[in-house]
Structures are given as structure tokens and as C-alpha cells.
Amino acid sequence: MTADVVVAVRGVAKKFARSLKRSFVYGARDIGRLLLRRPVVDALRASEFWAVREVSFELRRGRSIGIIGQNGSGKTTLLRMICGILRPDLGEVAVAGRIAPMLALGAGFKPVLSGRQNVFLNLALLGVSERDARSRYDAIVDFAELHDAIDAPLGTYSSGMQARLGFACAVHTEPSILVVDEVLSVGDAKFRGKCRNKINDLRRGGTSLLLVSHSPVLIETLSDECLYLRGGKMAGFGAAADVLKQYEADSIQQAAAANEARLAALQQRDLAPGQRAAVRSVRLQSGGKDVEHWFCGRPGEVVIALQAAAPTEPISVNVMIFDLVHQAGETVQMLVSSRDHGWLALPGGDCEVRLGLPQVGLRPGSYRLKLSVSRGALHDILDVVDDVRLVVRDGGGSEHCAFFQPRVWSSDRAGVCGRHVPVAADEPDPAGADEG
Amino acid sequence: MVTGPVQPSASPPTPVCEPARPRSPALEALSLSWRIFQRTIAAKYRKSFLGYFWMVAPALLITGGVTLASEAGVITPGTARLPVALSVFLGTLLWQVFAEAVEVPHQAFEGARSYLTRVHFSRAAIVLTQLWESLLTTAVRLVAALVLVAIVTGLEVRGAALVTLCFVGAVLLGLGLGALVMPFTQLFADLQQTLKLLLGYGLFLTPAMYQPRGDGWFATIVRANPVSPLIDAARQAAGGEVLAAPMAFGAVLVVAVVTTVLGFLLIRAVAPILIERMLLGGR
């Protein structure tokens, strides 16, 4: 490893067993092989799969790498191997310097101990000496803003307070490498800003950053390079903007392929005996044209083709949107025609219902749409179509936002002097940093 | 390069520290375990009003019961010079110390599950942390035993030293055996349940409460119990007698040290395999 490289990952692979019972049996066998000094089994055994395979990259001092990929693509497993929590089955990970693992904050926190005791306990686990822990204690309490509560048992803290204390401990370990797994959203907005500033301070001081996030915007903002994992393998590595484009294109392609298969299945089915109405197709459109994705902040439409055996009693068409990225599985929008527009009376035969969104408010990411047709005050379900995939891309103006907010800026006197971020006096020139 | 609306940081600069000197893994584990022990021991007894009493309560209860049974002629507690109650108390305490030490490695991994899967640190440190706790309770039991022996029969320095050695031997033997089986009790809950059962009823397979007569299979099991030489030696030492089986006593001490060393080496080697399984949500 050259002097400038702080993390070197070479041909790393990790396998897991899908069956829990087999995993424990394999564990016992692996222990046996270890004791008998026999080599580890490289090949997959029954029920095993590669969670990470053939991943290689280097992180240099002061640089940052963002890791992106769908759920289950091996991001967290890779970080755990880099942090030394898991041992690679193949390949090696070499680390130079202290890692601040922010995979989950507050490791070792005990609810019956006071915040003060927990700070010392956590720092001990993070490898900080007792003397250094004492010298950093005040800075940690100041950062976490827990002066009044620091002597109270941790069990009396809110989850936000615990996360603040955990974050404060992690960033005060003088790390050479920060390993962040989706934990930048800690506490309230003010504290999140403080966390961001602290990470920026550390990076200015030469700390390297490994960041796992589902958010392309966050990766692009904070990373010099990006590693894209797909099915545990490296699907791309390079300049963040280029790799993110590839990631988005892949996400869209996957969503489109899934939707095509779903659409074909919908069109093949007939109305079941006694079924009054059914969904025959679902299409995503923008500006009246079929599209494979929407842009955040721009128009989007869902076109639902319905079929009714005979004129129906009033029905409602309902669209539920689930976030697959930021809040996995959470319903982020539930749009109900009977509430927004009124109850619909379907004539017999085919009919199209359009849901138009003048400006898509969903932030960039992947979503699952569930459509249902219901009737009556209790919304008896007539038909349901689940798992329609939707990808929303950044259309500009959704950075750091939980949703797109249409807005207009104006000023009575101040003029606009440019769209590029001015370099502050205390920051290195970005061009110079790139050369390093 | 980080871009975006960055405001001046409100937090004071982190004090600059001298680079840590590299230490051996063993020293690292000892230091870390001691720091964790210091911080967590108070928490353990924070919810208890009777504190140290619970360390000797089971032995006291069993001693009371066995003494009554002995007076009724139901069981034969043996021929040691010590009074029956003290003899039973010593034997029961030693078994308790051994049995708790066997569970130390398993409990250490179970208790540290939440941070073993989040941070990389010396894995031996968590077993050592649990060991310090076990040694503390052993020390309390030893002091209680020595004080009682001194009050009842008087105690010489040689006797006190030998009784102490018996307690240390019981801790190490338990810890060593526990460390050797821990990887498997972590993987298979059935094994852990079996071990608990054996430790719970194992007291009846020691000479703690009675001396087996003759050469039957039960007597053979009791004599083959590795804790038996420690119990016998502790009683003889407390009663001022010469050790009847010094070779067996010495052998158990050697086995205790060897199993402890091997157990720690095993834990160090297999910890990553166990932690991987902890992440899968199993035992």
C-alpha cells in the first residue's frame, strides 16, 4: 500500500447462507477447518450466495468515495469488511489509520449508565485512550449539546439525543477515515447542519470519507469518486457524476423491464366471474408521452386503463406510492380520486383514468406504486395492481430536500452574481485538490 | 471537495493528541477490558438493594438445607474435620464459582452482541471484562469463606493460600472449558441449554454435599469430576489437614491454566465466524 492510500480493497468477496440453520452448521464446520488448519471453502455451498464479490478499489488520503447500489447490493457488507467487523472470504482489506465507523451510532451504549459514563465507554471501544478521552470529553458534550442531561441515565434520553451523543463521540476520535452509512440524518435540522460542518472540518484536515447512501444527490455532493455495486459486484467506479448516471440508467432500465413484464401480465388476464372492474394497464407519462421515469419538479402522469363488465356503481381509483430508497417501504403519498376529484361512474367496456401531477414532488429515487379500484364508503376493493416501479430523477432543485418544493426567489435590492459556489478563503482550491 | 452552504463550525477544535504507541494485542485487550469493566460494574448492581448478598445467597441456602438433612441422618457429608455446615458451604461456593466461570465466555459474547457487530475491537477484551466481574464475585465469596473458616476453626496462612488457590483454579477451569465450548454454544442453542442443565444439576455430581461411598459408577463420576479435587483440597486446607491427593489437585490446576490459554486462542481465531452469524440474527 503506498503512503497516500488509506484503504486498499483487493479482490474482496464475502458469502452468506440464505438458510439460517445451514449458516450455523457451516459456522461449526468452518471452525473445525480453522482448527485443523484446512483452507477455507472458496466455492459456494448449498444455500450460500456471494453478498460481495471481486471488489477492488483504493481510497487516498483526504479523498472521498461514495458507494451506491440498490438494497441488498452488498454496500453495508463491504463497509463492515473495511471496518474489520467481518472477515473477507476472499481477497484482502488493508487500512492505514484509525477508522471512525458510523455504521450505527453509539456502540456499547448502556441505558442504565449516565451519558458521561457512556461517552467514556464508547470512546474506549472506538480505540481512544483514557487520557485522550478525558481531554476530548468537554468538546464532545459541547458538540452534542447535552450539558444539562449528561449526568442522567442514557435510558432517559430521546433517540435523537442518543444519536447526537453517538455522532459526537464518533467524530471526536481523530479518525483518518470516516465510514458513514446513511447516518447524516441525525437529530434536528440545526444538528444535522452541525454534523455536516464537522465532517467538512475533518475532511479539510485530511480525513478520508467512505459514504454509503441511496441518495445520488448526497453522493454527488460529498464524493470525489463513486463505487456502484450491483448484485455484490462492481458495476462502476470512477467520477461520481459518471457513475451516478450509470446507476440511474440501470435503475430506470430495471424498473422499465419490471413494468413491461407486469403490463404484459395485466393485459393477459380477463375479468374474473363476478368481477365488476379491473385494471388492464398502467403507463407512466410526462407531457403526454410514455416515459420510463419522471423528473423531480416536472410534470408526471399515471395513465390507468380500466375495464368494466357493465356500467358500475361509483368507484374510486387510488394510487399509493412507497419509497424504496429513503424510507424503505414507507407510504409517502396516497392519492385517492374520490377524495381529490370525486367518485367515478365507469361505463361498460374500456375506460382510461389519468392522474396528473403538474410538478412531481417526489425526491430522486426509486418508488413502488400500488393501484387499487374501490367502491363504497368502506372502499371495498374491486382490483389491485401492485409493484409498478417508478424512478424519479433529479430535475434540479431537489438537493437536500425531502420533497420537491416549487418556489420563487426574489430580492428588492440584491442581485445575482453567479451560479457557482464561491471558494471560501479557508478552503483549498478545488482544482488544486483534484490535482493531488 | 465538499461543496454546499457551509457555515462556520460552532464546535471548538478537537484537542490534538499524541499518536498512540502500538501495543501488543494482549495488552490492548487487558487495557480495554479493564476500562469497560470499570464503567459497567456499577451498572450491574445499580438495580439491586442487596448487592453482594446475592453472590453467596445460593451457597447459604444449600448449606442450610444440607445441614438440616445431615442432622436428620438423610445424607453423609463426609469425614472432614470441618463442621458440616462449613464443609458444605465451601464445596457449594467452589462449584458455584466454577459453574459461573463456564458461562463467562458465552455471556460475554451475548452481552456484547450489539457492539460486536458495529465496531472492531479486541474480542478477547469482552471475555476479559466478564472475567474481571467473575473474579470480583469470586473474591467476595473467597473472603466470606475465609472469614467463616477463621471464625469457626482458625486459619493458618498455608490454609488460606491453598483455599485461595482452589478458588482461582475453579475460576480458570470454568473459564477455560467455557471458552472451548463457547463457539459451539453460540452457534447451537441446544448445546447452550444442555450446558446450563449440566451446570445446574452438576452440583450433585460433586462431593460438595456428600461423599460417595464405594466404587460404584456414581462414585466414579463424582471422583472424575474435575472440580472434586479442588473441593476436597479446599476443605482439607481449611481444616488444617494435609492434602490427600496433591497430584490430582496439581493436575487440575495445570489443566485449568492450559484450557484457559487454549480457550482464549480459540476465541480470538473464531470470533469473526461467530460475529458473522450474529449479524444473521441467530444465536
XYZ file of C-alpha atoms in Angstrom:
719
model
C 0.000 0.000 0.000
C 1.515 3.361 -0.997
C 1.846 6.090 1.618
C -1.052 8.036 0.136
C -3.544 5.159 0.219
C -5.528 4.793 3.458
C -7.859 1.970 2.403
C -6.940 -0.677 -0.149
C -9.588 -3.250 -1.047
C -8.251 -6.024 -3.263
C -10.451 -8.697 -4.811
C -12.671 -8.884 -1.761
C -15.534 -11.372 -1.579
C -17.970 -12.367 1.145
C -20.607 -15.070 1.091
C -23.597 -15.711 3.309
C -26.066 -18.560 3.604
C -29.724 -17.890 2.937
C -30.767 -20.626 5.347
C -30.179 -19.643 8.960
C -29.792 -23.240 10.141
C -27.284 -24.071 7.414
C -25.386 -20.913 8.265
C -24.796 -22.187 11.814
C -23.821 -25.657 10.594
C -21.355 -24.073 8.152
C -20.094 -21.924 11.020
C -19.295 -25.053 13.056
C -17.615 -26.658 10.029
C -15.579 -23.516 9.367
C -14.415 -23.556 12.986
C -13.426 -27.202 12.503
C -11.465 -26.385 9.333
C -9.771 -23.499 11.118
C -8.713 -25.770 13.999
C -7.467 -28.432 11.590
C -5.648 -25.731 9.592
C -7.501 -26.642 6.430
C -8.104 -23.922 3.811
C -11.437 -22.113 3.760
C -14.037 -23.296 1.253
C -13.907 -20.873 -1.690
C -16.834 -22.370 -3.576
C -20.435 -21.740 -2.676
C -22.115 -24.432 -0.583
C -25.822 -25.214 -0.683
C -27.938 -22.115 0.100
C -24.925 -19.774 0.011
C -24.612 -16.708 -2.220
C -21.978 -14.055 -2.799
C -23.028 -10.883 -0.992
C -19.882 -9.152 -2.280
C -17.600 -10.436 -5.000
C -14.409 -9.250 -6.718
C -14.474 -5.726 -5.368
C -11.253 -3.717 -5.572
C -10.574 -0.022 -5.071
C -8.299 2.359 -3.201
C -9.189 5.347 -1.067
C -6.494 8.019 -0.870
C -5.792 10.393 1.988
C -8.219 13.307 2.093
C -10.401 11.926 -0.706
C -13.920 10.586 -0.547
C -15.672 7.681 -2.187
C -19.429 7.267 -2.262
C -20.872 3.770 -2.505
C -24.240 3.401 -4.162
C -26.446 0.474 -5.122
C -29.889 -0.998 -4.661
C -30.921 -2.628 -1.370
C -29.055 -5.914 -0.974
C -26.261 -4.941 -3.358
C -23.576 -5.503 -0.692
C -22.826 -1.907 0.368
C -23.072 -2.445 4.108
C -21.276 -5.815 3.939
C -18.401 -4.105 2.144
C -18.243 -1.365 4.787
C -18.271 -3.962 7.566
C -15.295 -5.698 5.979
C -13.443 -2.402 5.693
C -14.190 -1.642 9.351
C -12.859 -5.071 10.390
C -16.209 -6.336 11.684
C -16.425 -9.056 9.027
C -13.524 -11.004 7.576
C -13.477 -11.337 3.776
C -13.775 -14.901 2.477
C -11.509 -13.977 -0.429
C -9.193 -11.035 -1.064
C -7.906 -8.571 1.484
C -8.608 -5.195 3.006
C -5.679 -3.049 4.142
C -6.354 0.014 6.286
C -3.844 2.659 7.371
C -5.067 4.793 10.259
C -7.971 4.973 12.650
C -11.455 4.349 11.280
C -14.471 6.075 12.776
C -17.196 3.568 11.897
C -20.546 5.313 11.727
C -22.466 2.215 10.684
C -24.713 2.612 13.690
C -24.016 5.257 16.281
C -23.452 4.713 19.980
C -21.896 1.244 20.010
C -21.888 -0.161 23.531
C -24.203 2.476 24.975
C -25.828 1.188 28.167
C -29.148 2.740 29.199
C -28.535 2.476 32.964
C -25.257 4.392 32.759
C -25.124 8.174 32.600
C -24.328 9.994 29.370
C -20.883 10.776 30.837
C -20.091 7.106 31.535
C -21.343 6.143 28.095
C -19.041 8.668 26.416
C -16.014 7.018 28.051
C -17.328 3.526 27.282
C -17.948 4.358 23.623
C -14.580 6.055 23.192
C -12.844 3.023 24.740
C -14.492 0.778 22.144
C -13.557 3.194 19.372
C -9.906 2.887 20.396
C -9.393 6.236 22.156
C -7.064 6.100 25.164
C -8.387 7.073 28.605
C -6.204 10.197 28.667
C -7.384 11.333 25.223
C -10.977 10.530 26.177
C -10.697 12.842 29.193
C -9.197 15.632 27.107
C -11.951 15.345 24.470
C -14.864 14.889 26.858
C -15.813 18.591 27.084
C -15.678 19.009 23.309
C -17.969 16.003 22.886
C -20.548 17.298 25.370
C -20.383 20.747 23.769
C -20.887 19.248 20.325
C -23.789 17.042 21.424
C -25.326 19.993 23.323
C -26.215 17.733 26.232
C -24.757 19.718 29.136
C -27.914 19.501 31.252
C -28.553 15.815 30.620
C -25.041 14.394 30.595
C -25.263 13.014 34.156
C -28.724 11.499 33.670
C -29.071 7.816 32.720
C -28.943 7.309 28.972
C -32.279 5.500 29.164
C -33.938 8.854 29.832
C -32.584 10.329 26.564
C -34.687 10.589 23.438
C -33.458 8.639 20.412
C -32.327 11.944 18.881
C -30.252 12.793 21.973
C -28.643 9.335 21.925
C -27.810 9.704 18.238
C -26.296 13.139 18.900
C -24.082 11.718 21.627
C -23.083 8.786 19.400
C -22.239 11.071 16.496
C -20.277 13.425 18.765
C -18.198 10.518 20.101
C -17.512 9.129 16.624
C -16.303 12.401 15.120
C -14.088 13.190 18.129
C -11.919 10.097 17.726
C -9.478 11.935 15.434
C -10.212 9.498 12.624
C -8.134 9.146 9.481
C -11.095 7.555 7.752
C -14.783 8.269 8.300
C -17.080 5.434 7.313
C -20.633 6.714 7.072
C -23.647 4.531 6.362
C -26.723 6.733 5.952
C -26.319 8.393 9.340
C -26.069 12.006 8.264
C -29.739 12.469 9.084
C -29.220 12.612 12.858
C -31.265 14.904 15.123
C -32.960 18.121 14.115
C -32.106 20.353 11.168
C -29.731 22.502 13.230
C -27.796 19.488 14.481
C -27.692 17.953 11.009
C -26.045 21.143 9.776
C -23.558 20.895 12.612
C -22.763 17.266 11.721
C -22.245 18.229 8.112
C -19.913 21.061 9.142
C -17.942 18.758 11.433
C -17.483 16.247 8.640
C -16.361 19.084 6.377
C -13.895 20.216 9.096
C -12.481 16.705 9.335
C -12.180 16.452 5.577
C -10.367 19.781 5.409
C -7.977 18.318 7.970
C -7.195 15.389 5.660
C -9.710 12.769 6.850
C -10.875 10.459 4.089
C -14.539 9.577 3.691
C -16.360 6.426 2.674
C -20.034 7.157 2.324
C -22.859 4.736 1.661
C -26.078 6.352 0.598
C -29.105 5.664 -1.517
C -29.210 9.311 -2.405
C -27.411 10.124 -5.659
C -27.565 13.801 -4.734
C -25.733 13.257 -1.429
C -23.139 11.037 -3.096
C -22.514 13.570 -5.834
C -22.217 16.409 -3.325
C -19.884 14.684 -0.869
C -17.850 12.268 -3.002
C -14.918 12.647 -5.356
C -15.450 9.168 -6.755
C -18.298 6.723 -6.691
C -18.418 2.947 -6.483
C -21.581 1.373 -7.856
C -22.411 -2.109 -6.568
C -24.904 -4.323 -8.345
C -25.607 -7.803 -7.003
C -22.436 -7.615 -4.895
C -20.172 -6.858 -7.857
C -18.592 -3.617 -9.028
C -20.840 -2.269 -11.745
C -18.955 1.007 -11.973
C -16.183 3.030 -10.359
C -14.972 6.478 -11.254
C -16.002 10.121 -11.234
C -19.163 10.436 -9.128
C -21.232 12.180 -11.832
C -20.456 9.500 -14.446
C -21.107 6.529 -12.157
C -24.336 8.055 -10.854
C -25.579 8.444 -14.419
C -24.893 4.745 -14.949
C -26.685 3.905 -11.685
C -29.715 5.950 -12.648
C -29.782 4.464 -16.133
C -29.629 0.959 -14.635
C -32.382 1.743 -12.130
C -34.592 3.068 -14.896
C -33.852 0.080 -17.116
C -34.659 -2.355 -14.323
C -37.863 -0.506 -13.450
C -38.917 -0.380 -17.117
C -38.255 -4.112 -17.585
C -40.232 -4.931 -14.440
C -43.103 -2.711 -15.548
C -43.152 -4.232 -19.024
C -43.491 -7.717 -17.560
C -46.223 -6.513 -15.221
C -48.085 -4.791 -18.039
C -47.981 -7.942 -20.163
C -49.404 -9.948 -17.273
C -52.195 -7.396 -16.781
C -53.195 -7.474 -20.415
C -53.425 -11.246 -20.486
C -55.858 -11.591 -17.628
C -59.620 -11.484 -18.097
C -62.300 -10.237 -15.808
C -62.981 -12.926 -13.241
C -66.596 -14.142 -12.968
C -68.468 -11.597 -10.866
C -65.649 -9.044 -11.051
C -67.108 -5.642 -11.864
C -63.958 -3.740 -12.863
C -60.283 -4.486 -13.457
C -57.093 -2.605 -14.264
C -55.878 -3.545 -17.758
C -52.746 -1.405 -17.997
C -50.719 1.217 -16.184
C -48.444 3.648 -18.048
C -46.160 6.395 -16.851
C -46.238 9.562 -18.932
C -44.811 13.041 -18.922
C -46.086 15.786 -21.191
C -48.457 13.326 -22.818
C -45.704 10.882 -23.890
C -44.905 7.470 -22.450
C -41.746 7.639 -20.342
C -39.689 5.222 -18.250
C -39.054 7.743 -15.450
C -40.138 11.073 -14.139
C -38.086 14.143 -13.329
C -38.458 15.727 -9.921
C -40.234 19.084 -10.232
C -41.532 18.410 -13.758
C -44.936 17.049 -14.849
C -45.755 13.375 -14.455
C -48.867 11.316 -15.216
C -50.114 7.856 -14.382
C -52.482 6.545 -17.041
C -54.657 3.684 -15.835
C -56.734 1.674 -18.305
C -59.799 0.120 -16.691
C -62.289 -2.417 -17.953
C -65.801 -2.849 -16.608
C -68.191 -5.672 -17.488
C -71.140 -3.277 -17.239
C -71.717 0.280 -16.033
C -70.525 0.320 -12.454
C -71.651 1.974 -9.310
C -69.387 4.907 -8.283
C -65.785 3.836 -7.853
C -62.560 5.385 -6.618
C -59.119 4.908 -8.188
C -56.391 5.013 -5.582
C -52.637 5.321 -6.064
C -50.263 4.594 -3.186
C -46.578 5.451 -3.603
C -43.994 3.651 -1.469
C -40.420 4.870 -1.100
C -37.917 2.079 -1.811
C -34.839 4.125 -1.076
C -35.001 6.762 1.611
C -37.616 5.251 3.939
C -37.764 1.682 2.659
C -41.362 0.515 2.349
C -42.932 3.694 3.786
C -46.014 5.126 2.102
C -45.027 8.608 1.004
C -48.166 9.524 -0.916
C -51.707 8.188 -1.091
C -53.728 9.807 -3.839
C -57.444 8.953 -3.901
C -59.646 10.042 -6.793
C -62.860 10.019 -4.736
C -61.315 12.473 -2.287
C -59.463 14.697 -4.788
C -61.798 14.617 -7.741
C -64.995 12.761 -6.895
C -66.473 9.258 -7.335
C -66.249 7.901 -10.876
C -69.008 6.033 -12.696
C -67.451 3.662 -15.236
C -69.368 2.911 -18.416
C -69.246 -0.698 -19.542
C -66.148 -1.604 -21.570
C -62.785 0.143 -21.570
C -62.028 3.452 -19.956
C -58.900 5.459 -19.121
C -58.304 7.357 -15.868
C -55.385 9.781 -15.708
C -53.661 11.036 -12.584
C -51.706 14.154 -13.474
C -49.027 15.720 -11.293
C -48.164 19.216 -12.579
C -44.871 19.068 -10.656
C -43.577 15.745 -9.313
C -42.856 16.328 -5.641
C -41.088 13.001 -5.010
C -37.366 13.327 -4.436
C -34.984 11.450 -6.751
C -35.060 7.715 -6.090
C -36.987 4.517 -6.733
C -40.609 4.008 -5.790
C -43.256 1.316 -5.851
C -46.773 2.154 -6.982
C -49.817 0.255 -5.790
C -53.076 0.959 -7.608
C -56.484 -0.083 -6.462
C -60.062 0.341 -7.614
C -62.559 0.515 -4.776
C -66.221 1.176 -4.166
C -68.444 2.375 -1.351
C -67.736 4.292 1.824
C -65.566 1.467 3.163
C -63.619 1.224 -0.076
C -64.320 -2.440 -0.896
C -61.524 -3.449 -3.256
C -62.545 -4.388 -6.834
C -58.994 -4.825 -8.180
C -55.408 -4.196 -7.110
C -52.185 -3.877 -9.092
C -49.053 -3.796 -7.002
C -45.356 -3.347 -7.648
C -45.376 -0.898 -10.530
C -41.882 0.574 -10.453
C -41.198 4.278 -10.735
C -37.839 6.029 -10.916
C -37.657 9.747 -10.264
C -34.554 11.566 -11.454
C -33.179 14.873 -10.276
C -34.616 17.619 -12.385
C -32.635 20.267 -10.463
C -33.750 21.946 -7.261
C -34.253 18.885 -5.084
C -30.802 18.692 -3.442
C -31.036 18.213 0.341
C -34.841 18.229 0.160
C -37.166 15.507 1.397
C -39.547 16.502 -1.384
C -39.606 18.988 -4.246
C -40.895 22.372 -3.177
C -41.924 24.690 -6.030
C -40.503 28.083 -5.127
C -39.556 31.532 -6.365
C -36.641 33.631 -5.038
C -36.604 37.413 -5.300
C -34.955 40.391 -3.655
C -35.701 44.075 -3.527
C -32.015 45.097 -3.921
C -29.592 42.125 -4.065
C -28.522 40.988 -7.496
C -27.471 37.535 -8.655
C -23.702 37.310 -9.210
C -23.305 33.742 -10.449
C -24.377 30.112 -10.041
C -21.052 28.568 -8.957
C -20.118 28.031 -5.302
C -17.560 30.680 -4.355
C -14.432 29.200 -2.741
C -14.059 30.454 0.840
C -10.719 31.864 1.980
C -10.117 28.912 4.356
C -10.879 26.224 1.762
C -8.390 24.731 -0.684
C -8.942 25.428 -4.346
C -10.991 22.530 -5.762
C -8.772 22.454 -8.852
C -5.702 22.085 -6.638
C -7.335 19.288 -4.636
C -8.120 17.394 -7.809
C -4.506 17.565 -8.865
C -3.443 15.958 -5.566
C -14.032 18.704 -2.196
C -17.147 19.388 -0.216
C -19.435 21.974 -1.670
C -22.680 23.402 -0.443
C -23.736 26.022 2.035
C -21.113 25.510 4.743
C -21.398 27.682 7.822
C -18.618 28.240 10.338
C -18.477 25.312 12.758
C -19.683 26.199 16.251
C -17.785 23.395 17.968
C -14.350 24.025 19.475
C -11.431 22.347 17.722
C -10.691 18.802 18.845
C -7.580 18.683 21.015
C -4.626 17.316 19.143
C -3.400 14.090 20.665
C -0.093 12.361 20.534
C -0.110 9.384 18.230
C -0.860 6.236 20.165
C 2.065 3.890 20.633
C 1.381 0.481 19.144
C 0.737 -2.084 21.862
C 0.571 -5.837 21.816
C -2.918 -7.311 21.262
C -2.812 -8.862 24.746
C -2.022 -5.529 26.422
C -4.666 -3.831 24.286
C -7.263 -6.396 25.375
C -6.281 -6.092 29.051
C -6.431 -2.305 28.998
C -9.733 -2.137 27.113
C -11.369 -4.822 29.260
C -10.383 -3.010 32.448
C -11.854 0.252 31.157
C -15.116 -1.424 30.130
C -15.264 -3.251 33.473
C -14.802 -0.008 35.421
C -17.650 1.638 33.550
C -20.108 -1.247 33.622
C -19.686 -2.913 37.007
C -21.563 -0.153 38.828
C -24.467 -0.554 36.404
C -24.810 -4.235 37.209
C -25.680 -3.728 40.855
C -27.438 -0.383 40.390
C -30.845 -2.068 40.394
C -30.059 -4.298 43.387
C -30.505 -3.287 47.023
C -28.842 -6.392 48.455
C -25.843 -6.283 46.070
C -23.079 -8.642 47.283
C -25.542 -10.784 49.281
C -26.674 -12.464 46.045
C -23.135 -13.697 45.441
C -23.283 -16.017 48.475
C -27.042 -16.458 48.878
C -27.359 -19.737 46.866
C -24.484 -21.346 48.822
C -26.004 -20.222 52.125
C -29.396 -21.684 51.212
C -27.949 -25.016 50.109
C -25.758 -25.145 53.213
C -28.809 -24.635 55.419
C -30.736 -27.406 53.682
C -27.866 -29.896 53.669
C -27.047 -29.208 57.318
C -30.640 -29.984 58.294
C -30.562 -33.137 56.149
C -27.281 -34.174 57.689
C -28.618 -33.709 61.238
C -31.594 -35.863 60.260
C -29.175 -38.542 59.003
C -30.502 -38.351 55.447
C -27.096 -37.716 53.813
C -23.482 -38.312 54.772
C -21.486 -35.147 54.344
C -18.073 -36.802 54.708
C -15.355 -37.101 57.282
C -13.521 -33.791 57.018
C -12.534 -32.056 60.206
C -14.613 -29.061 59.298
C -18.124 -28.683 60.688
C -20.747 -29.953 58.231
C -22.174 -26.523 57.500
C -18.786 -25.006 56.685
C -17.762 -28.012 54.621
C -20.941 -27.805 52.532
C -20.637 -24.017 52.241
C -17.071 -24.297 50.865
C -17.977 -27.080 48.432
C -21.080 -25.309 47.159
C -19.278 -21.998 46.763
C -16.498 -23.626 44.729
C -18.992 -25.317 42.410
C -20.859 -22.030 42.021
C -17.623 -20.238 41.150
C -16.768 -22.934 38.575
C -20.242 -23.052 37.038
C -20.461 -19.273 36.669
C -16.987 -19.151 35.107
C -18.043 -21.730 32.489
C -20.763 -19.328 31.348
C -18.487 -16.262 31.285
C -17.371 -16.516 27.611
C -20.905 -17.218 26.341
C -22.407 -14.407 28.386
C -19.610 -12.073 27.322
C -20.420 -12.577 23.631
C -24.156 -12.414 24.196
C -23.870 -9.220 26.252
C -21.634 -7.529 23.688
C -23.705 -8.595 20.680
C -24.868 -5.045 19.945
C -21.384 -3.601 19.625
C -19.521 -6.668 18.353
C -21.487 -6.211 15.153
C -20.807 -2.489 14.911
C -17.220 -1.810 15.908
C -13.963 -3.647 15.519
C -12.032 -4.012 18.761
C -10.149 -6.684 20.668
C -12.634 -9.561 21.011
C -10.696 -11.080 23.910
C -11.415 -7.837 25.792
C -15.085 -8.642 26.235
C -14.328 -12.063 27.722
C -11.742 -10.465 30.000
C -14.300 -7.832 31.040
C -16.670 -10.588 32.059
C -13.763 -12.359 33.781
C -12.976 -9.301 35.940
C -16.607 -9.326 37.011
C -16.387 -13.024 37.757
C -13.172 -12.506 39.737
C -14.844 -9.776 41.775
C -17.679 -12.064 42.804
C -15.168 -14.860 43.425
C -13.142 -12.549 45.659
C -16.245 -11.666 47.666
C -17.072 -15.372 48.059
C -13.491 -16.205 48.976
C -13.381 -13.509 51.645
C -16.707 -14.762 53.040
C -15.364 -18.330 53.096
C -12.035 -17.382 54.715
C -13.718 -15.240 57.360
C -16.099 -18.077 58.261
C -13.276 -20.633 58.386
C -11.163 -18.290 60.525
C -14.044 -17.743 62.941
C -15.034 -21.401 63.208
C -11.733 -23.296 63.120
C -8.993 -20.699 62.920
C -6.958 -20.375 59.736
C -3.231 -20.575 59.008
C -1.520 -18.703 56.178
C -0.868 -22.006 54.348
C -4.516 -22.972 54.589
C -5.701 -19.552 53.392
C -3.276 -19.668 50.458
C -4.429 -23.129 49.425
C -8.119 -22.229 49.695
C -7.411 -19.141 47.536
C -5.608 -21.351 45.022
C -8.645 -23.652 44.902
C -10.921 -20.707 44.109
C -8.548 -19.416 41.414
C -8.336 -22.944 39.999
C -12.141 -23.190 39.877
C -12.384 -19.866 38.010
C -9.688 -20.763 35.483
C -11.004 -24.288 34.927
C -14.513 -22.959 34.339
C -13.308 -20.132 32.129
C -11.118 -22.456 30.047
C -13.815 -25.063 29.499
C -16.370 -22.337 28.841
C -14.106 -20.698 26.254
C -13.535 -24.018 24.484
C -17.262 -24.762 24.155
C -18.446 -21.169 23.662
C -18.081 -21.110 19.846
C -20.449 -24.060 19.641
C -22.904 -22.835 22.300
C -23.101 -19.569 20.336
C -23.988 -21.446 17.171
C -26.359 -24.027 18.625
C -28.905 -23.043 21.270
C -29.465 -26.707 22.136
C -25.868 -27.014 23.288
C -26.197 -23.957 25.493
C -29.379 -25.344 27.073
C -27.634 -28.680 27.676
C -24.692 -26.926 29.279
C -26.986 -24.908 31.534
C -28.716 -28.111 32.592
C -25.417 -29.827 33.336
C -24.167 -26.870 35.355
C -27.438 -26.581 37.248
C -27.501 -30.206 38.331
C -23.731 -30.799 38.237
C -23.539 -29.811 41.896
C -24.993 -33.225 42.706
C -22.090 -34.860 40.872
C -19.514 -33.297 43.201
C -18.595 -34.045 46.804
C -19.996 -30.616 47.778
C -22.873 -32.057 49.803
C -21.906 -35.683 50.418
C -19.059 -38.140 49.978
C -19.888 -41.028 47.647
C -19.254 -44.440 49.119
C -17.653 -47.457 47.468
C -16.564 -47.806 43.842
C -19.935 -47.701 42.041
C -20.447 -45.742 38.849
C -21.876 -42.759 40.707
C -18.807 -42.589 42.962
C -16.599 -42.842 39.866
C -18.403 -39.926 38.197
C -18.109 -37.792 41.324
C -14.394 -38.564 41.687
C -13.802 -37.940 37.967
C -15.470 -34.524 38.212
C -12.581 -32.072 37.681
C -13.951 -29.796 40.402
C -13.861 -32.584 43.030
C -10.089 -32.355 43.704
C -10.478 -28.599 44.248
C -13.364 -29.080 46.704
C -11.523 -31.780 48.618
C -8.311 -29.752 48.726
C -10.108 -26.587 49.913
C -11.785 -28.467 52.769
C -8.601 -30.196 53.824
C -6.655 -26.921 53.696
C -9.346 -25.083 55.666
C -9.339 -27.842 58.283
C -5.550 -27.748 58.597
C -5.166 -31.254 57.118
C -2.513 -32.495 54.709
C -3.791 -32.706 51.126
C -4.917 -36.286 50.485
C -4.453 -36.131 46.691
C -1.895 -33.428 45.873
C -1.222 -34.893 42.417
C -4.868 -34.675 41.371
C -5.040 -31.140 42.782
C -1.914 -30.087 40.851
C -3.146 -31.753 37.672
C -6.443 -29.871 37.820
C -4.579 -26.574 38.268
C -2.360 -27.307 35.257
C -5.391 -28.311 33.160
C -7.140 -25.113 34.277
C -4.284 -22.898 33.068
C -3.833 -24.807 29.805
C -7.550 -24.773 28.917
C -7.753 -21.066 29.685
C -4.866 -20.252 27.344
C -6.243 -22.543 24.620
C -9.736 -21.149 25.113
C -8.585 -17.560 24.593
C -6.627 -18.544 21.477
C -9.723 -20.291 20.123
C -11.959 -17.297 20.797
C -9.511 -14.995 19.026
C -9.426 -17.273 15.995
C -13.145 -17.972 15.633
C -14.617 -14.608 16.689
C -15.132 -13.397 13.076
C -17.091 -16.568 12.241
C -19.329 -16.073 15.278
C -19.855 -12.353 14.682
C -20.877 -13.092 11.112
C -23.601 -15.398 12.441
C -24.686 -12.781 14.993
C -25.354 -10.432 12.070
C -27.650 -13.013 10.541
C -29.898 -12.584 13.536
C -29.416 -16.011 15.015
C -27.970 -17.001 18.324
